[in-house]
Tab-separated table of C-alpha atoms in Angstrom:
chain	number	residue	atom	x	y	z
A	1	MET	CA	-0.058	0.016	-0.053
A	2	ALA	CA	1.080	3.530	-0.587
A	3	ARG	CA	2.323	5.663	2.277
A	4	PHE	CA	-0.279	7.909	3.764
A	5	THR	CA	0.682	11.451	2.478
A	6	VAL	CA	-1.054	14.646	1.879
A	7	ASP	CA	-0.082	17.079	-0.843
A	8	SER	CA	0.880	20.273	0.991
A	9	SER	CA	-0.696	22.300	-1.734
A	10	LEU	CA	-4.095	20.980	-0.680
A	11	LEU	CA	-3.639	22.381	2.793
A	12	ASN	CA	-3.215	25.867	1.340
A	13	LEU	CA	-6.181	25.864	-0.930
A	14	ALA	CA	-7.888	29.296	-1.059
A	15	GLY	CA	-11.630	29.618	-1.039
A	16	GLU	CA	-13.603	26.452	-1.509
A	17	PRO	CA	-13.671	23.635	-0.514
A	18	PHE	CA	-13.846	24.649	3.065
A	19	LEU	CA	-13.626	21.006	4.062
A	20	PHE	CA	-12.120	17.929	2.592
A	21	THR	CA	-11.167	14.489	3.827
A	22	VAL	CA	-8.123	12.238	3.170
A	23	VAL	CA	-8.002	8.574	3.969
A	24	GLY	CA	-5.048	6.209	3.637
A	25	LYS	CA	-3.194	3.086	4.798
A	26	THR	CA	0.456	2.156	4.991
A	27	ASP	CA	2.236	-1.108	5.743
A	28	ASP	CA	4.798	0.894	7.788
A	29	GLU	CA	4.512	2.916	10.990
A	30	LEU	CA	3.612	6.567	10.328
A	31	THR	CA	6.141	8.898	11.812
A	32	PRO	CA	5.733	12.500	10.574
A	33	HIS	CA	7.952	15.277	11.857
A	34	PRO	CA	6.604	18.222	13.829
A	35	HIS	CA	4.685	20.483	11.426
A	36	SER	CA	1.641	22.751	11.211
A	37	HIS	CA	-0.674	23.925	8.463
A	38	PRO	CA	-3.167	26.758	7.957
A	39	ARG	CA	-6.266	24.453	8.060
A	40	GLY	CA	-7.790	22.963	11.151
A	41	GLN	CA	-7.470	19.216	11.374
A	42	LEU	CA	-9.568	16.378	12.776
A	43	PHE	CA	-7.894	12.970	12.495
A	44	GLY	CA	-7.923	9.523	13.876
A	45	SER	CA	-7.231	5.853	13.070
A	46	ASN	CA	-9.515	3.028	12.085
A	47	LEU	CA	-7.253	0.455	13.665
A	48	GLY	CA	-4.517	0.587	16.197
A	49	VAL	CA	-3.313	3.423	18.501
A	50	LEU	CA	-1.729	6.740	17.647
A	51	THR	CA	0.717	8.769	19.719
A	52	VAL	CA	0.020	12.471	19.109
A	53	GLY	CA	2.204	15.263	20.431
A	54	VAL	CA	1.359	18.936	20.653
A	55	GLU	CA	3.122	21.682	22.660
A	56	GLU	CA	0.889	21.136	25.679
A	57	ALA	CA	0.702	17.352	25.896
A	58	VAL	CA	1.285	13.910	24.355
A	59	TRP	CA	-1.770	11.648	23.999
A	60	ILE	CA	-2.211	8.036	23.278
A	61	VAL	CA	-5.295	7.870	21.072
A	62	PRO	CA	-7.272	4.637	20.501
A	63	ALA	CA	-9.319	4.105	17.441
A	64	ILE	CA	-12.530	5.155	19.106
A	65	HIS	CA	-11.227	8.687	19.563
A	66	ALA	CA	-10.152	11.502	17.386
A	67	VAL	CA	-7.863	14.544	17.724
A	68	TRP	CA	-8.907	18.077	16.927
A	69	LEU	CA	-6.089	20.613	16.054
A	70	PRO	CA	-6.830	24.252	15.460
A	71	PRO	CA	-5.069	25.864	12.423
A	72	ARG	CA	-1.423	26.526	12.560
A	73	HIS	CA	-0.852	24.375	15.680
A	74	VAL	CA	2.465	22.447	15.722
A	75	HIS	CA	1.909	18.782	16.215
A	76	TRP	CA	3.356	15.390	15.309
A	77	GLY	CA	2.018	11.900	15.238
A	78	ARG	CA	3.162	8.355	15.229
A	79	SER	CA	1.287	5.081	14.475
A	80	HIS	CA	2.233	1.861	16.221
A	81	GLY	CA	2.240	-0.848	13.520
A	82	ASN	CA	0.423	-0.451	10.215
A	83	PHE	CA	-1.502	2.719	9.851
A	84	ASP	CA	-5.118	2.900	8.627
A	85	GLY	CA	-6.617	6.316	9.222
A	86	TRP	CA	-8.274	9.504	8.121
A	87	SER	CA	-7.897	13.318	8.297
A	88	VAL	CA	-10.438	16.040	7.820
A	89	TYR	CA	-9.145	19.558	6.928
A	90	ILE	CA	-11.196	22.658	7.574
A	91	ALA	CA	-10.298	26.104	6.103
A	92	GLU	CA	-9.223	28.494	8.717
A	93	ALA	CA	-12.024	30.941	8.081
A	94	HIS	CA	-14.518	28.218	9.178
A	95	CYS	CA	-12.573	27.404	12.417
A	96	ALA	CA	-13.414	30.574	14.268
A	97	ASP	CA	-16.193	28.996	16.354
A	98	LEU	CA	-14.456	25.583	16.729
A	99	PRO	CA	-12.326	24.770	19.776
A	100	ALA	CA	-9.367	27.106	20.008
A	101	SER	CA	-7.076	24.475	21.642
A	102	PRO	CA	-6.132	20.866	20.751
A	103	ARG	CA	-8.296	18.132	22.303
A	104	THR	CA	-9.198	14.496	21.991
A	105	ILE	CA	-12.878	13.634	21.447
A	106	ARG	CA	-14.742	10.394	21.489
A	107	THR	CA	-16.091	9.780	18.025
A	108	THR	CA	-19.765	9.084	17.588
A	109	GLY	CA	-21.575	7.102	14.923
A	110	LEU	CA	-22.879	10.331	13.418
A	111	LEU	CA	-19.285	11.730	13.106
A	112	ARG	CA	-17.814	8.543	11.710
A	113	GLU	CA	-20.558	8.279	9.084
A	114	ALA	CA	-20.215	11.987	8.054
A	115	VAL	CA	-16.359	11.609	7.842
A	116	ARG	CA	-16.830	8.362	5.793
A	117	ARG	CA	-19.283	10.160	3.399
A	118	SER	CA	-17.023	13.149	3.012
A	119	SER	CA	-14.025	10.891	2.033
A	120	THR	CA	-15.752	10.028	-1.185
A	121	TRP	CA	-15.955	13.597	-2.377
A	122	PRO	CA	-13.648	15.199	-4.947
A	123	ILE	CA	-11.560	18.088	-3.722
A	124	ALA	CA	-13.797	20.794	-5.317
A	125	THR	CA	-16.481	23.241	-4.477
A	126	LEU	CA	-19.056	21.504	-2.262
A	127	THR	CA	-22.586	21.032	-3.390
A	128	ALA	CA	-25.432	22.110	-1.069
A	129	ALA	CA	-25.896	18.624	0.238
A	130	GLN	CA	-22.223	18.191	0.817
A	131	ARG	CA	-22.014	21.380	2.726
A	132	ARG	CA	-24.784	20.157	5.056
A	133	ILE	CA	-22.739	17.090	5.847
A	134	ALA	CA	-19.673	19.146	6.353
A	135	MET	CA	-21.465	21.311	8.825
A	136	VAL	CA	-22.472	18.083	10.742
A	137	ILE	CA	-18.788	17.405	11.086
A	138	CYS	CA	-18.166	20.887	12.343
A	139	ASP	CA	-21.046	20.662	14.750
A	140	GLU	CA	-19.687	17.430	16.130
A	141	ILE	CA	-16.229	18.967	16.667
A	142	ARG	CA	-17.846	22.039	18.315
A	143	SER	CA	-20.253	20.071	20.614
A	144	LEU	CA	-18.583	16.899	21.631
A	145	PRO	CA	-16.898	17.068	25.065
A	146	SER	CA	-13.172	16.790	25.369
A	147	ASP	CA	-12.286	13.267	26.527
A	148	ALA	CA	-8.785	13.168	27.895
A	149	PHE	CA	-6.892	9.914	27.454
A	150	GLY	CA	-3.415	11.286	27.930
A	151	LEU	CA	-0.531	9.047	28.654
A	152	PRO	CA	2.536	11.281	29.126
A	153	MET	CA	5.483	10.118	27.038
A	154	PRO	CA	8.968	10.139	28.572
A	155	VAL	CA	11.286	12.840	27.220
A	156	SER	CA	14.610	11.076	27.107
A	157	GLU	CA	15.178	8.795	24.112
A	158	GLY	CA	15.974	5.714	26.263
A	159	LEU	CA	12.786	5.831	28.304
A	160	ALA	CA	10.805	6.895	25.213
A	161	ARG	CA	12.105	3.692	23.441
A	162	ILE	CA	10.744	1.577	26.361
A	163	ALA	CA	7.462	3.315	26.165
A	164	ARG	CA	7.107	2.785	22.499
A	165	SER	CA	7.797	-0.893	22.959
A	166	LEU	CA	5.144	-1.158	25.648
A	167	ILE	CA	2.668	0.628	23.442
A	168	ALA	CA	3.401	-1.667	20.481
A	169	ASP	CA	3.024	-4.757	22.796
A	170	PRO	CA	1.174	-3.957	26.045
A	171	SER	CA	1.242	-7.643	26.963
A	172	ASP	CA	5.034	-7.667	27.337
A	173	ASP	CA	5.468	-8.716	30.936
A	174	ARG	CA	9.134	-8.013	31.414
A	175	GLY	CA	9.710	-6.459	34.817
A	176	LEU	CA	11.364	-3.179	35.712
A	177	GLU	CA	14.770	-4.760	36.159
A	178	ALA	CA	14.649	-6.544	32.681
A	179	TRP	CA	13.610	-3.211	31.018
A	180	ALA	CA	16.347	-1.289	32.796
A	181	ARG	CA	19.010	-3.852	31.528
A	182	TRP	CA	17.507	-3.609	27.978
A	183	ASN	CA	18.104	0.144	28.184
A	184	GLY	CA	21.508	-0.093	29.831
A	185	MET	CA	20.708	1.544	33.177
A	186	GLY	CA	20.005	0.531	36.758
A	187	ALA	CA	16.430	-0.254	37.912
A	188	ARG	CA	16.368	2.509	40.494
A	189	THR	CA	17.508	5.024	37.848
A	190	LEU	CA	14.819	3.820	35.511
A	191	SER	CA	12.138	3.941	38.193
A	192	ARG	CA	13.141	7.447	39.297
A	193	ARG	CA	13.379	8.935	35.912
A	194	PHE	CA	10.122	7.365	34.733
A	195	VAL	CA	8.262	9.185	37.560
A	196	ALA	CA	10.174	12.396	36.891
A	197	GLU	CA	9.386	12.409	33.087
A	198	THR	CA	5.813	11.104	33.126
A	199	GLY	CA	4.312	11.612	36.578
A	200	PHE	CA	3.538	7.851	36.688
A	201	THR	CA	5.417	4.974	38.173
A	202	PHE	CA	6.607	2.489	35.535
A	203	THR	CA	3.931	-0.063	36.733
A	204	ALA	CA	1.095	2.501	36.597
A	205	TRP	CA	2.219	3.854	33.205
A	206	ARG	CA	2.169	0.270	31.788
A	207	GLN	CA	-1.266	-0.329	33.220
A	208	ARG	CA	-2.532	2.813	31.662
A	209	ALA	CA	-1.109	1.786	28.246
A	210	ARG	CA	-2.877	-1.613	28.590
A	211	LEU	CA	-6.182	0.017	29.428
A	212	LEU	CA	-5.994	2.403	26.483
A	213	ARG	CA	-5.434	-0.566	24.192
A	214	ALA	CA	-8.369	-2.327	25.888
A	215	LEU	CA	-10.667	0.484	24.882
A	216	GLU	CA	-9.932	-0.146	21.264
A	217	MET	CA	-10.357	-3.911	21.674
A	218	LEU	CA	-13.697	-3.395	23.495
A	219	ALA	CA	-14.930	-1.231	20.484
A	220	ALA	CA	-13.895	-4.139	18.153
A	221	GLY	CA	-16.236	-6.409	20.078
A	222	LEU	CA	-13.589	-8.766	21.542
A	223	PRO	CA	-14.637	-10.701	24.675
A	224	VAL	CA	-13.519	-9.297	27.982
A	225	THR	CA	-11.622	-12.560	28.894
A	226	THR	CA	-9.732	-12.384	25.604
A	227	ILE	CA	-8.789	-8.752	26.089
A	228	ALA	CA	-7.556	-9.506	29.603
A	229	LEU	CA	-5.395	-12.424	28.601
A	230	ASP	CA	-4.107	-10.803	25.430
A	231	LEU	CA	-2.974	-7.680	27.397
A	232	GLY	CA	-1.106	-9.729	29.949
A	233	PHE	CA	-3.519	-9.617	32.875
A	234	SER	CA	-3.426	-12.759	35.043
A	235	THR	CA	-7.273	-13.080	35.193
A	236	SER	CA	-10.244	-11.250	33.638
A	237	SER	CA	-11.301	-10.211	37.099
A	238	ALA	CA	-8.046	-8.321	37.745
A	239	PHE	CA	-8.530	-6.485	34.342
A	240	ILE	CA	-12.142	-5.616	35.248
A	241	ALA	CA	-11.160	-4.352	38.627
A	242	LEU	CA	-8.443	-2.057	37.225
A	243	PHE	CA	-10.693	-0.862	34.398
A	244	ARG	CA	-13.393	0.060	36.951
A	245	GLN	CA	-10.902	1.757	39.157
A	246	THR	CA	-9.548	3.908	36.292
A	247	PHE	CA	-12.718	4.688	34.290
A	248	GLY	CA	-15.465	4.383	36.898
A	249	GLU	CA	-17.325	1.602	35.127
A	250	THR	CA	-16.803	-2.017	34.029
A	251	PRO	CA	-15.731	-2.977	30.530
A	252	ALA	CA	-19.242	-4.355	29.781
A	253	VAL	CA	-20.903	-0.999	30.717
A	254	TYR	CA	-18.366	0.896	28.714
A	255	ARG	CA	-19.031	-1.269	25.668
A	256	ARG	CA	-22.808	-0.834	25.989
A	257	ARG	CA	-22.332	3.021	26.053
A	258	LEU	CA	-20.356	2.737	22.865
């Protein structure tokens, strides 16, 4: 499959269309460099997890969420494994009443269907019917509450390498000492620096990474027991207890709300 790219000239279109959507897949990880563009951007993945960085924060974004970026906001993104995703670009003049700061939002069926429909349009002046669908997308961006699923990434490259490995394979059950050896440092140093750079202990950070992957797996309809075992939990009850402690509800209730 072709690498997911966007012609930079499209992001600088004057006048119409005020909104267009790009979809794409790649057999490689997507690792764009920090950049910005004059259009607002709503983007997400259909499969997998994205790491998205802005000046204010770094987020781990499961497939059931999307990221809104106002125009000219510096950001970068990384996929973990093959990328299958989408981006909606909105002209700056139409972003005045949209959120002024970056945020993550939980996608709705209405938003997903409107984005899917807009991805079939040619990049041209929108018809009246297309404009109505485009305004639905803007309304969803404007009205959906921010749903923070942040997982602070370590700053130093060594710890970031460990974090990326855990995101790629949350079930990896190597302990702190093993990860420290893998990174060429002492366990106490790793433990101390992980808290200093993320605000989480190593164990709490790994649990959070597993839970974020669990959200995606729940949306895909996988059984709770399968999710628990695939993510390295000893029992499904241990997974359910941690999920309830973190999100305030059981995985089954969360799935029903989806």
